[in-house]
């Protein structure tokens, strides 16, 4: 049975994949690959796990030659976008890439595509401007219609509010400037660009690591906007001043809970042997001996676990509070 369409299939309908051992029927894999390539989600991962499918498997399963060409183009584009020295021709309908390594001192670039020859700047990536410095990057285009300027003040205010709401749903990738749309409803702010693979924060539009939302930057994993400066500073001050009390309270609760809770848990676990378990065939003395031995063993192990938990957890929290948070507060 195919795990995607849940239909019974003959064994020969399940092609093998070089990237992993998961199996799906050929029809489902072809449909999945067509959709992924059409949405430029390249490299394509296995429909059951994060493993990337090998190009040979993708070529073998894609039914149309045009989709295979698109797949190759998207792979090449993703590779070039990740290269900091690659520049794209700004001419309309030209997708030619120029390798511009070491061109910072001589920023005049020329598109090498036949019939184009557009000259543009290495730094600002705009058409060549020999008589002046690079112009600042223009803001994102407004989504309001030109006719909104002729509307009444009430309609204009409503149109601007609507355009602002739409503009908040469309942002650009900080690495490759690809447009990305997300409903700004406070859902997950950890974004992954499907064009270049950049992992960035939706709120601050910066490339991030997995600990970005634990840092005192004001960006939260969920939420529509970052914290204000006042709220962020108050939170940081509260962490710096209240950390000793909170850590002492947590340690004071954790130590007896772990030290006493583990022996109690193990004793109840051993004592609650089901009717079909091996424990039920033991005599009363044997069960009592088994429970006693597990509790005594836990009494020796629980202090070690408590010491490791407190000895490792407390220094990590203190390092974070009086290292990362305090430095951020001083800045």
PDB file of C-alpha atoms in Angstrom, residues 61-169:
ATOM      1  CA  UNK A  61      10.799  10.404 -12.101  1.00  0.00           C
ATOM      2  CA  UNK A  62       9.944  13.763 -13.678  1.00  0.00           C
ATOM      3  CA  UNK A  63       7.621  13.017 -16.605  1.00  0.00           C
ATOM      4  CA  UNK A  64       8.123  16.210 -18.677  1.00  0.00           C
ATOM      5  CA  UNK A  65      11.422  17.466 -20.179  1.00  0.00           C
ATOM      6  CA  UNK A  66      10.395  21.074 -19.446  1.00  0.00           C
ATOM      7  CA  UNK A  67      10.189  20.288 -15.736  1.00  0.00           C
ATOM      8  CA  UNK A  68      13.615  18.676 -15.847  1.00  0.00           C
ATOM      9  CA  UNK A  69      15.039  21.852 -17.395  1.00  0.00           C
ATOM     10  CA  UNK A  70      13.333  23.929 -14.701  1.00  0.00           C
ATOM     11  CA  UNK A  71      14.771  21.682 -12.026  1.00  0.00           C
ATOM     12  CA  UNK A  72      18.299  22.123 -13.420  1.00  0.00           C
ATOM     13  CA  UNK A  73      17.818  25.901 -13.684  1.00  0.00           C
ATOM     14  CA  UNK A  74      16.548  26.192 -10.103  1.00  0.00           C
ATOM     15  CA  UNK A  75      19.446  24.095  -8.824  1.00  0.00           C
ATOM     16  CA  UNK A  76      21.910  26.344 -10.632  1.00  0.00           C
ATOM     17  CA  UNK A  77      20.183  29.501  -9.414  1.00  0.00           C
ATOM     18  CA  UNK A  78      20.251  28.345  -5.816  1.00  0.00           C
ATOM     19  CA  UNK A  79      23.947  27.587  -6.096  1.00  0.00           C
ATOM     20  CA  UNK A  80      24.684  31.001  -7.632  1.00  0.00           C
ATOM     21  CA  UNK A  81      22.529  32.916  -5.144  1.00  0.00           C
ATOM     22  CA  UNK A  82      24.488  31.389  -2.276  1.00  0.00           C
ATOM     23  CA  UNK A  83      27.737  32.707  -3.846  1.00  0.00           C
ATOM     24  CA  UNK A  84      28.478  36.228  -2.482  1.00  0.00           C
ATOM     25  CA  UNK A  85      30.413  37.157  -5.621  1.00  0.00           C
ATOM     26  CA  UNK A  86      27.589  36.494  -8.096  1.00  0.00           C
ATOM     27  CA  UNK A  87      25.668  39.443  -9.535  1.00  0.00           C
ATOM     28  CA  UNK A  88      22.486  39.239 -11.597  1.00  0.00           C
ATOM     29  CA  UNK A  89      21.873  41.436 -14.605  1.00  0.00           C
ATOM     30  CA  UNK A  90      19.210  44.068 -13.730  1.00  0.00           C
ATOM     31  CA  UNK A  91      17.910  44.329 -17.302  1.00  0.00           C
ATOM     32  CA  UNK A  92      14.265  43.313 -17.792  1.00  0.00           C
ATOM     33  CA  UNK A  93      13.737  39.694 -18.864  1.00  0.00           C
ATOM     34  CA  UNK A  94      17.429  38.907 -18.397  1.00  0.00           C
ATOM     35  CA  UNK A  95      18.365  36.227 -15.895  1.00  0.00           C
ATOM     36  CA  UNK A  96      22.077  36.148 -16.704  1.00  0.00           C
ATOM     37  CA  UNK A  97      24.506  35.781 -13.798  1.00  0.00           C
ATOM     38  CA  UNK A  98      27.932  37.410 -13.749  1.00  0.00           C
ATOM     39  CA  UNK A  99      30.778  36.014 -11.656  1.00  0.00           C
ATOM     40  CA  UNK A 100      32.262  39.165 -10.126  1.00  0.00           C
ATOM     41  CA  UNK A 101      34.865  37.998  -7.641  1.00  0.00           C
ATOM     42  CA  UNK A 102      37.360  40.746  -6.756  1.00  0.00           C
ATOM     43  CA  UNK A 103      35.444  43.499  -8.587  1.00  0.00           C
ATOM     44  CA  UNK A 104      34.865  45.812  -5.607  1.00  0.00           C
ATOM     45  CA  UNK A 105      37.552  48.296  -6.732  1.00  0.00           C
ATOM     46  CA  UNK A 106      36.429  48.222 -10.366  1.00  0.00           C
ATOM     47  CA  UNK A 107      32.648  47.952  -9.977  1.00  0.00           C
ATOM     48  CA  UNK A 108      31.606  48.318 -13.632  1.00  0.00           C
ATOM     49  CA  UNK A 109      30.153  45.005 -14.796  1.00  0.00           C
ATOM     50  CA  UNK A 110      28.837  43.987 -18.209  1.00  0.00           C
ATOM     51  CA  UNK A 111      26.249  41.311 -18.853  1.00  0.00           C
ATOM     52  CA  UNK A 112      27.707  38.596 -21.054  1.00  0.00           C
ATOM     53  CA  UNK A 113      24.443  37.290 -22.452  1.00  0.00           C
ATOM     54  CA  UNK A 114      24.253  37.518 -26.232  1.00  0.00           C
ATOM     55  CA  UNK A 115      22.090  40.460 -27.242  1.00  0.00           C
ATOM     56  CA  UNK A 116      22.074  42.112 -23.799  1.00  0.00           C
ATOM     57  CA  UNK A 117      25.379  43.729 -22.827  1.00  0.00           C
ATOM     58  CA  UNK A 118      23.809  45.776 -19.997  1.00  0.00           C
ATOM     59  CA  UNK A 119      26.315  47.608 -17.812  1.00  0.00           C
ATOM     60  CA  UNK A 120      25.575  47.721 -14.091  1.00  0.00           C
ATOM     61  CA  UNK A 121      27.243  48.429 -10.755  1.00  0.00           C
ATOM     62  CA  UNK A 122      28.817  45.741  -8.618  1.00  0.00           C
ATOM     63  CA  UNK A 123      27.895  47.453  -5.332  1.00  0.00           C
ATOM     64  CA  UNK A 124      24.284  48.611  -5.740  1.00  0.00           C
ATOM     65  CA  UNK A 125      23.447  46.128  -8.557  1.00  0.00           C
ATOM     66  CA  UNK A 126      21.679  48.891 -10.487  1.00  0.00           C
ATOM     67  CA  UNK A 127      22.401  50.191 -14.037  1.00  0.00           C
ATOM     68  CA  UNK A 128      25.850  51.728 -14.315  1.00  0.00           C
ATOM     69  CA  UNK A 129      26.115  55.313 -12.994  1.00  0.00           C
ATOM     70  CA  UNK A 130      29.525  56.781 -13.929  1.00  0.00           C
ATOM     71  CA  UNK A 131      28.763  60.317 -12.695  1.00  0.00           C
ATOM     72  CA  UNK A 132      27.707  59.693  -9.106  1.00  0.00           C
ATOM     73  CA  UNK A 133      27.814  57.418  -6.080  1.00  0.00           C
ATOM     74  CA  UNK A 134      25.562  54.461  -5.617  1.00  0.00           C
ATOM     75  CA  UNK A 135      21.979  55.426  -4.979  1.00  0.00           C
ATOM     76  CA  UNK A 136      20.379  54.119  -1.775  1.00  0.00           C
ATOM     77  CA  UNK A 137      18.342  50.970  -2.111  1.00  0.00           C
ATOM     78  CA  UNK A 138      14.753  52.028  -2.886  1.00  0.00           C
ATOM     79  CA  UNK A 139      12.044  50.953  -0.445  1.00  0.00           C
ATOM     80  CA  UNK A 140       9.760  48.091  -1.254  1.00  0.00           C
ATOM     81  CA  UNK A 141       7.164  49.108  -3.860  1.00  0.00           C
ATOM     82  CA  UNK A 142       3.844  50.192  -2.483  1.00  0.00           C
ATOM     83  CA  UNK A 143       0.959  47.875  -3.144  1.00  0.00           C
ATOM     84  CA  UNK A 144      -1.549  50.721  -3.307  1.00  0.00           C
ATOM     85  CA  UNK A 145      -3.093  51.441  -6.683  1.00  0.00           C
ATOM     86  CA  UNK A 146      -2.326  54.753  -8.493  1.00  0.00           C
ATOM     87  CA  UNK A 147      -5.995  55.706  -8.357  1.00  0.00           C
ATOM     88  CA  UNK A 148      -5.823  55.822  -4.571  1.00  0.00           C
ATOM     89  CA  UNK A 149      -4.266  59.294  -4.789  1.00  0.00           C
ATOM     90  CA  UNK A 150      -7.487  60.628  -6.319  1.00  0.00           C
ATOM     91  CA  UNK A 151      -9.722  59.197  -3.640  1.00  0.00           C
ATOM     92  CA  UNK A 152     -11.365  61.056  -0.795  1.00  0.00           C
ATOM     93  CA  UNK A 153      -9.406  61.445   2.487  1.00  0.00           C
ATOM     94  CA  UNK A 154     -11.414  58.701   4.202  1.00  0.00           C
ATOM     95  CA  UNK A 155     -10.961  56.330   1.272  1.00  0.00           C
ATOM     96  CA  UNK A 156      -7.281  57.289   1.026  1.00  0.00           C
ATOM     97  CA  UNK A 157      -6.683  56.497   4.691  1.00  0.00           C
ATOM     98  CA  UNK A 158      -8.486  53.174   4.295  1.00  0.00           C
ATOM     99  CA  UNK A 159      -6.471  52.380   1.160  1.00  0.00           C
ATOM    100  CA  UNK A 160      -3.184  53.239   2.869  1.00  0.00           C
ATOM    101  CA  UNK A 161      -4.076  51.044   5.831  1.00  0.00           C
ATOM    102  CA  UNK A 162      -4.985  48.181   3.496  1.00  0.00           C
ATOM    103  CA  UNK A 163      -1.781  48.646   1.503  1.00  0.00           C
ATOM    104  CA  UNK A 164       0.248  48.683   4.722  1.00  0.00           C
ATOM    105  CA  UNK A 165      -1.425  45.470   5.854  1.00  0.00           C
ATOM    106  CA  UNK A 166      -0.659  43.846   2.496  1.00  0.00           C
ATOM    107  CA  UNK A 167       2.919  45.144   2.558  1.00  0.00           C
ATOM    108  CA  UNK A 168       3.422  43.496   5.946  1.00  0.00           C
ATOM    109  CA  UNK A 169       2.454  40.170   4.349  1.00  0.00           C
TER     110      UNK A 169
END
